[in-house]
Short mmCIF file of C-alpha atoms in Angstrom, two decimals:
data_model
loop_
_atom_site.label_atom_id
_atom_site.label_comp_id
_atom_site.label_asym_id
_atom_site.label_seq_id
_atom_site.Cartn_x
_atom_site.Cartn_y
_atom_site.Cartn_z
CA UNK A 1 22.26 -0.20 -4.73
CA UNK A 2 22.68 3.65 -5.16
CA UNK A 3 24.72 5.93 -2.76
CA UNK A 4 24.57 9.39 -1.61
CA UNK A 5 27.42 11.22 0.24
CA UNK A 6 25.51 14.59 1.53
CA UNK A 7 24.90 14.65 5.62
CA UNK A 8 20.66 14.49 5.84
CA UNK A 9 19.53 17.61 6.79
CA UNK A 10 17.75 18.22 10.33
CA UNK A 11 14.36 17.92 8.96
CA UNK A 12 10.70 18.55 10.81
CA UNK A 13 9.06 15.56 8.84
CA UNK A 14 10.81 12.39 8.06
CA UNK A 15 8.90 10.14 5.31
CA UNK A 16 10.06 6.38 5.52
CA UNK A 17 10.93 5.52 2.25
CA UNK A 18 10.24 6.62 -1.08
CA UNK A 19 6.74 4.73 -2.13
CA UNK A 20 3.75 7.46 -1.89
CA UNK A 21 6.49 10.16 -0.73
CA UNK A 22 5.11 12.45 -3.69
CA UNK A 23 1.14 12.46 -2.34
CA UNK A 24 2.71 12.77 1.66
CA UNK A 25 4.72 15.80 0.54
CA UNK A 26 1.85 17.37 -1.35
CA UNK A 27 -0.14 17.08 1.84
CA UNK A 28 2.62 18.65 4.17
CA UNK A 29 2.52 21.43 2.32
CA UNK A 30 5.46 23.78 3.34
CA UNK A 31 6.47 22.04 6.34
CA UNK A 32 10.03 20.98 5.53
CA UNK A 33 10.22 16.82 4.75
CA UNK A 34 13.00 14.34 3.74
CA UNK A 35 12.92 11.05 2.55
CA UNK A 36 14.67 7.94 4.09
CA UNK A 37 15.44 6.30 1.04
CA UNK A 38 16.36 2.71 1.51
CA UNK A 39 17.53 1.85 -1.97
CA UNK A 40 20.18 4.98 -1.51
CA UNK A 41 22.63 4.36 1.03
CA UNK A 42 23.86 7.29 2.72
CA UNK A 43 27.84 6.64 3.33
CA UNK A 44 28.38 9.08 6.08
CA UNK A 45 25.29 7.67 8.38
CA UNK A 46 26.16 3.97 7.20
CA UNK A 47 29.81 4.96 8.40
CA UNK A 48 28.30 6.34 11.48
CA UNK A 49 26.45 3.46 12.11
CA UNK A 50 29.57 0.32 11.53
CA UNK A 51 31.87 2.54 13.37
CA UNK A 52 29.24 2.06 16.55
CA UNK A 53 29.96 -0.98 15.79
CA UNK A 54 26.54 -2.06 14.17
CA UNK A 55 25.74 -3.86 11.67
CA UNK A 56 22.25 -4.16 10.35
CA UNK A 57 19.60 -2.01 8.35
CA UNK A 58 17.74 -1.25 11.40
CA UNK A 59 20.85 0.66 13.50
CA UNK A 60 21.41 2.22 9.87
CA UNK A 61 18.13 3.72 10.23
CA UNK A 62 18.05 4.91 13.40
CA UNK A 63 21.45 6.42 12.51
CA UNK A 64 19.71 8.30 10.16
CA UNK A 65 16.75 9.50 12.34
CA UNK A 66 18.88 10.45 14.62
CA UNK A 67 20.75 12.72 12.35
CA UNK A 68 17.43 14.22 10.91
CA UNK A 69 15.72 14.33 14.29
CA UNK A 70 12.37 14.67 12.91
CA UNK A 71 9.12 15.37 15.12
CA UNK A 72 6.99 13.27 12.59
CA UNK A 73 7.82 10.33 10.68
CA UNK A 74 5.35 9.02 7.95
CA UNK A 75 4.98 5.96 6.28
CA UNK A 76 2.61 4.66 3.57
CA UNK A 77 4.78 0.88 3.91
CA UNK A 78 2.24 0.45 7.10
CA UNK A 79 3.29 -3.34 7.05
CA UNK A 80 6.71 -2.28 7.58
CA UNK A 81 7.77 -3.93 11.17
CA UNK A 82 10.45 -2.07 10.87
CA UNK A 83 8.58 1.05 11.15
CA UNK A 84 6.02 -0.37 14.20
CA UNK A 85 9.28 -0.52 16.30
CA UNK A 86 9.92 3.18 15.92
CA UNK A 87 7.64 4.74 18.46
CA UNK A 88 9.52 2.48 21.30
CA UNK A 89 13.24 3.60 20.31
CA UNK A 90 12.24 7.19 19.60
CA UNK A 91 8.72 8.03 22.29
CA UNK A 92 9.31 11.75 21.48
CA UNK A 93 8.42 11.52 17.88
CA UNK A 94 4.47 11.20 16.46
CA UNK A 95 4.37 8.31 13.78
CA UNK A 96 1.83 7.87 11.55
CA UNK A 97 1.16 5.13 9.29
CA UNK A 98 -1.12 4.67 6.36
CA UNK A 99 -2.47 1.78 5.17
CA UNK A 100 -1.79 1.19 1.37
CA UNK A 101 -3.19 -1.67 0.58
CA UNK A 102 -5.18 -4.88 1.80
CA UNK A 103 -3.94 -6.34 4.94
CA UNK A 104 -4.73 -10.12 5.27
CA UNK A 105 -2.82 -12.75 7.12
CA UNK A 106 -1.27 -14.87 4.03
CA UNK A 107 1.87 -14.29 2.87
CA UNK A 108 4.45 -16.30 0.20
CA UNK A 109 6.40 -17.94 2.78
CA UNK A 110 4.45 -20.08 5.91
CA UNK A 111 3.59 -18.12 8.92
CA UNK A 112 5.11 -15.32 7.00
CA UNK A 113 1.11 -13.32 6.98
CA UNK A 114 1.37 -9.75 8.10
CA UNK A 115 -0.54 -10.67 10.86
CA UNK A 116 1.29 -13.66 12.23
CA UNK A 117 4.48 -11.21 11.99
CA UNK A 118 2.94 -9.14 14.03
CA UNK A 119 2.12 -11.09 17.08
CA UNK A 120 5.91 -12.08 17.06
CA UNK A 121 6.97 -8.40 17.00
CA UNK A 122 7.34 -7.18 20.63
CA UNK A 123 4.81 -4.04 21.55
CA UNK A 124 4.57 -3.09 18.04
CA UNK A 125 2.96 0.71 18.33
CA UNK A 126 2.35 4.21 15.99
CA UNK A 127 0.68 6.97 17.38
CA UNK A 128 -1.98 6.68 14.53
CA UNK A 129 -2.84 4.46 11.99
CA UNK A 130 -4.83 5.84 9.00
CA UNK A 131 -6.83 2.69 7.84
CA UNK A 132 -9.60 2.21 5.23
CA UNK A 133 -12.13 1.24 7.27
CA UNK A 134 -12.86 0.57 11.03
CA UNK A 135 -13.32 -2.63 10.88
CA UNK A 136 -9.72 -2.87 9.96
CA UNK A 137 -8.71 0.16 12.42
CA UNK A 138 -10.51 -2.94 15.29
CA UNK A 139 -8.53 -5.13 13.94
CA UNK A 140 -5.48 -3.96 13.99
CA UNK A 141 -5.36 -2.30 17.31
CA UNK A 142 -5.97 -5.38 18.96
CA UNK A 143 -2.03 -6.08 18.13
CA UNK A 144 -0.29 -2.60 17.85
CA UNK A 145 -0.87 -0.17 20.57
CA UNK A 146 -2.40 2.30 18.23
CA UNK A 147 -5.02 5.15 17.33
CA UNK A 148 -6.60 4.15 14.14
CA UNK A 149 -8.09 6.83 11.84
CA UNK A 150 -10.30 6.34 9.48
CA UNK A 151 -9.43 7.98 6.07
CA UNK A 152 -10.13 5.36 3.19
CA UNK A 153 -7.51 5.04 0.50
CA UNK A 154 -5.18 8.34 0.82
CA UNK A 155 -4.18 7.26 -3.21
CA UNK A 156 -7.71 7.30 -3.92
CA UNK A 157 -8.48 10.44 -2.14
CA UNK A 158 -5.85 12.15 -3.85
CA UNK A 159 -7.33 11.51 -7.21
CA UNK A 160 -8.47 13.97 -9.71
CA UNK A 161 -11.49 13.09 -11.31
CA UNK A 162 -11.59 13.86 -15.36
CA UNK A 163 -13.77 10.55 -16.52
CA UNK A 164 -17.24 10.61 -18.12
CA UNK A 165 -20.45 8.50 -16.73
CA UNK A 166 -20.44 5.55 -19.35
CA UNK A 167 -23.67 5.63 -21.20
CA UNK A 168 -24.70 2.61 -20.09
CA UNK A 169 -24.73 1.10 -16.83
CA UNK A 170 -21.37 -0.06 -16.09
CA UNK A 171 -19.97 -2.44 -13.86
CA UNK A 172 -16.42 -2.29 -12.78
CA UNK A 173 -14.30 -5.23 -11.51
CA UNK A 174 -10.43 -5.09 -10.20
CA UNK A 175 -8.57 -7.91 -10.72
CA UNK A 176 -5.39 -8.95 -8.64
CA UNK A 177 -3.72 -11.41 -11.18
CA UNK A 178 -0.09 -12.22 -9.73
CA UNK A 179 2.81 -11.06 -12.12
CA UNK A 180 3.71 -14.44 -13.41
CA UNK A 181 1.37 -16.78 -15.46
CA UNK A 182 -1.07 -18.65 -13.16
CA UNK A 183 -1.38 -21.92 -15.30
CA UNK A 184 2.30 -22.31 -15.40
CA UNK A 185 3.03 -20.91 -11.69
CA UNK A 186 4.31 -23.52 -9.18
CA UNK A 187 3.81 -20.91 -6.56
CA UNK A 188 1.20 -19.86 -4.47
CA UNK A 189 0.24 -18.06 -0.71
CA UNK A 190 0.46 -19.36 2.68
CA UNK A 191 -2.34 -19.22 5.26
CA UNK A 192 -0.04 -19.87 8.38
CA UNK A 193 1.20 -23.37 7.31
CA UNK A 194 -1.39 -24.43 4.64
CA UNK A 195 -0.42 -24.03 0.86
CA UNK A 196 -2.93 -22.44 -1.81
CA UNK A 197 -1.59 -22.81 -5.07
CA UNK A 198 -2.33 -19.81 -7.62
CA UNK A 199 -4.32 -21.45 -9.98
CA UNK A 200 -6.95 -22.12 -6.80
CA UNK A 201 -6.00 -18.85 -4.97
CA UNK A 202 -7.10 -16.72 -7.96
CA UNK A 203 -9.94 -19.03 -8.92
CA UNK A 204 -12.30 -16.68 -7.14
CA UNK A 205 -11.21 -13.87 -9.26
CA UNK A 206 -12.64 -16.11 -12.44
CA UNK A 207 -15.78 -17.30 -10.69
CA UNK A 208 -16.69 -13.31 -10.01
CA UNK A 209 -15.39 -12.43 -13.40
CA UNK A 210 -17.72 -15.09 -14.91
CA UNK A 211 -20.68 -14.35 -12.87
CA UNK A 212 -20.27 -10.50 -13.22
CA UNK A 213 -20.24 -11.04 -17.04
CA UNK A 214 -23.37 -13.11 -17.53
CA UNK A 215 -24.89 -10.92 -15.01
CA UNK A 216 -24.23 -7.84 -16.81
CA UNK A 217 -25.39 -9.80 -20.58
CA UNK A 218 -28.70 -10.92 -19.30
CA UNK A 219 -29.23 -6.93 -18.37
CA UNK A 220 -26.98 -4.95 -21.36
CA UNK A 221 -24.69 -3.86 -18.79
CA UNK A 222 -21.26 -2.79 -19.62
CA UNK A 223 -18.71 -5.04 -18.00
CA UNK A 224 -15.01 -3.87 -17.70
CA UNK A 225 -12.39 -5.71 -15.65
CA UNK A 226 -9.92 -3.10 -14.33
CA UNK A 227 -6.30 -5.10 -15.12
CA UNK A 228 -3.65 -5.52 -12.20
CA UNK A 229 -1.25 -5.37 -14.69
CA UNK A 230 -0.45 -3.26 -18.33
CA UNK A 231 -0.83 -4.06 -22.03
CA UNK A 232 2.50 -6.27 -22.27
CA UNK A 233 1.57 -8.71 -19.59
CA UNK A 234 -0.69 -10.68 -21.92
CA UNK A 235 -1.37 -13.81 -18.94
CA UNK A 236 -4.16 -11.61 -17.59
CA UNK A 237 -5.89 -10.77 -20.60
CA UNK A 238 -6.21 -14.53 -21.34
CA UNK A 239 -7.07 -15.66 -18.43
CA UNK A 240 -9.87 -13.80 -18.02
CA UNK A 241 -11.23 -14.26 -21.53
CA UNK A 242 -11.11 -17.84 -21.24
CA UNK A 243 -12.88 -17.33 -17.57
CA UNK A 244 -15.81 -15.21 -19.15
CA UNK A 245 -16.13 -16.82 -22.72
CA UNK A 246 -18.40 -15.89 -24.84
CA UNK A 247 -20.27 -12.65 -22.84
CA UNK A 248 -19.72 -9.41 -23.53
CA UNK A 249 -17.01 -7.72 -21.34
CA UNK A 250 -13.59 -4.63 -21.64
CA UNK A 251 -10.39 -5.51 -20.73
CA UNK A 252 -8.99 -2.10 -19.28
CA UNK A 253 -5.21 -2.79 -18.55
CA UNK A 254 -3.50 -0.91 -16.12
CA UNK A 255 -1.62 1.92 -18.20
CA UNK A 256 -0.35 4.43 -15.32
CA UNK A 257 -0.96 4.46 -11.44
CA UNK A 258 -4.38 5.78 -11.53
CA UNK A 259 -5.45 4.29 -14.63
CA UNK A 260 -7.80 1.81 -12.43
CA UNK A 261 -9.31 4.90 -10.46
CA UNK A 262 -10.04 6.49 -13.76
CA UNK A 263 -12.04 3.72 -14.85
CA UNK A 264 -13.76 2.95 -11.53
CA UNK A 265 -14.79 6.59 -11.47
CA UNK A 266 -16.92 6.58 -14.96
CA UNK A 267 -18.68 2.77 -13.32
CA UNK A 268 -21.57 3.01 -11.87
CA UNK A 269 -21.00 0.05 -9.65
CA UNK A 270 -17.38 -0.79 -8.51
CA UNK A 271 -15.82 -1.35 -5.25
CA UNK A 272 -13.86 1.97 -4.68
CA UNK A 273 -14.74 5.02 -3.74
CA UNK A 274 -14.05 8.48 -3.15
CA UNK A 275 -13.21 9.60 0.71
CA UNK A 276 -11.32 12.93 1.66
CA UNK A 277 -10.80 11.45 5.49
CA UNK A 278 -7.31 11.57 5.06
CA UNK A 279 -6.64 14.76 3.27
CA UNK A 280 -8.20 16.23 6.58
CA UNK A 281 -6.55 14.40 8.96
CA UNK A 282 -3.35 15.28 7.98
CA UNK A 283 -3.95 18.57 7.76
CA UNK A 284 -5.05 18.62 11.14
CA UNK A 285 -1.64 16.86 12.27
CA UNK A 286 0.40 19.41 10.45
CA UNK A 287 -1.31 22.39 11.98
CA UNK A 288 -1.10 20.63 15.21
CA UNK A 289 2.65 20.16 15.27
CA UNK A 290 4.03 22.86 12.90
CA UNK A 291 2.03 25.80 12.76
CA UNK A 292 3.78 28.80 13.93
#
């Protein structure tokens, strides 16, 4: 655990955390922001906070919103609970979270699913919720009290494009191999109560993997599977080339953070793309609130 000593600064926008802080800032522009970093402890505001005579992470942070006093606070950890309890202790300030990633109700612990956490979490609310989609903008606000906006992947819309169309029909697919080796894993997910081991969880992956390959053979398509994981982490690699054998298929490890959007981009046929939703909407948000 780090430490800082300096009193935050009163700030208009407070980011929660430090994952995706670099894309949020680039989008607020000039507007003033500061980051709520919780692997740095702040020793004045944690002072602050046991000499109220509290305790836990969550006074510590609202210790340090207070001190900032922000008008927005942003998020891109949208399954942070934490952060879905904000708008109740603090109604004067917007909130906005961004999804970041696939939300699904099974978890590595029973009835531990983002979902199920949810429905245990008291009026969990944001003023907006930028989701991919709006079938998962439905689904969500039929638990947090909520405006969903739809805005795709802000990562993705953030992305530069410099790749070249393949020459040949290509078809991209992203894998989501677990950082541990699935043969010799004794772990797996949780679907309330109910187990899944990995080795069955991550079967589908193979089964696609497989199919995509011949499917892409029988046609002289190019085949890449975009790798979860980089160049060291040799479990993926293998068990993928034992899933697709003997058909023709590119391994494309994951060698920086938009190494997979790279190679998506020069497919023809994957399952991203390209939305500038987001970009907008928070624009919008910041002229809305900040504009002189």
């Amino acid at each position: 655990m780090k430490f800082s000593w300096r009193l935050p600064k009163k700030t208009s926008i407070l980011i929660l955390d430090t994952a995706g802080s670099d894309i949020i800032r680039e989008l607020c522009g000039t507007v003033p922001t500061h980051i709520l970093d919780r692997e740095k402890l702040n020793v004045p505001m944690l002072i602050a906070t046991l000499v109220r005579g509290r305790k836990s992470m969550r006074e510590y942070q609202n210790t340090y919103i207070r001190r900032v006093g922000p008008q927005l606070i942003i998020t891109l950890i949208d399954n942070d609970l934490y952060f879905l309890t904000l708008k109740k202790r603090f109604p004067a300030i917007t909130t906005i979270a961004i999804q970041n990633g696939v939300r699904a109700n099974y978890a590595p612990r029973s009835h531990y699913g983002f979902f199920s956490l949810l429905e245990s979490t008291e009026s969990p609310s944001c003023d907006y919720y930028c989701v991919f989609n709006h079938r998962v903008g439905k689904q969500l606000s039929r638990i947090i009290e909520t405006t969903p906006v739809i805005t795709g992947s802000l990562k993705n819309n953030q992305f530069q494009s410099n790749s070249i169309q393949a020459e040949r029909f290509t078809v991209a697919f992203i894998s989501q191999h677990p950082p541990r080796s699935i043969p010799d894993s004794s772990g797996g997910l949780y679907f309330g109560s109910s187990f899944v081991p990995d080795r069955d969880f991550y079967r589908a992956d193979f089964l696609v993997a497989n199919y995509l390959a011949r499917f892409c053979s029988a046609r002289s398509f190019e085949f890449i599977v975009c790798g979860k994981r980089d160049q060291d982490f040799g479990h993926e690699f293998n068990m993928f080339s034992s899933a697709i054998g003997d058909h023709q298929w590119t391994y494309a490890p994951r060698s920086s953070d938009f190494a997979t959007y790279e190679t998506l981009d020069s497919a023809n046929l994957s399952s991203v793309s390209i939305a500038l939703l987001a970009t907008s909407f928070l624009h919008v948000v910041r002229e809305r609130h900040f504009s002189p």
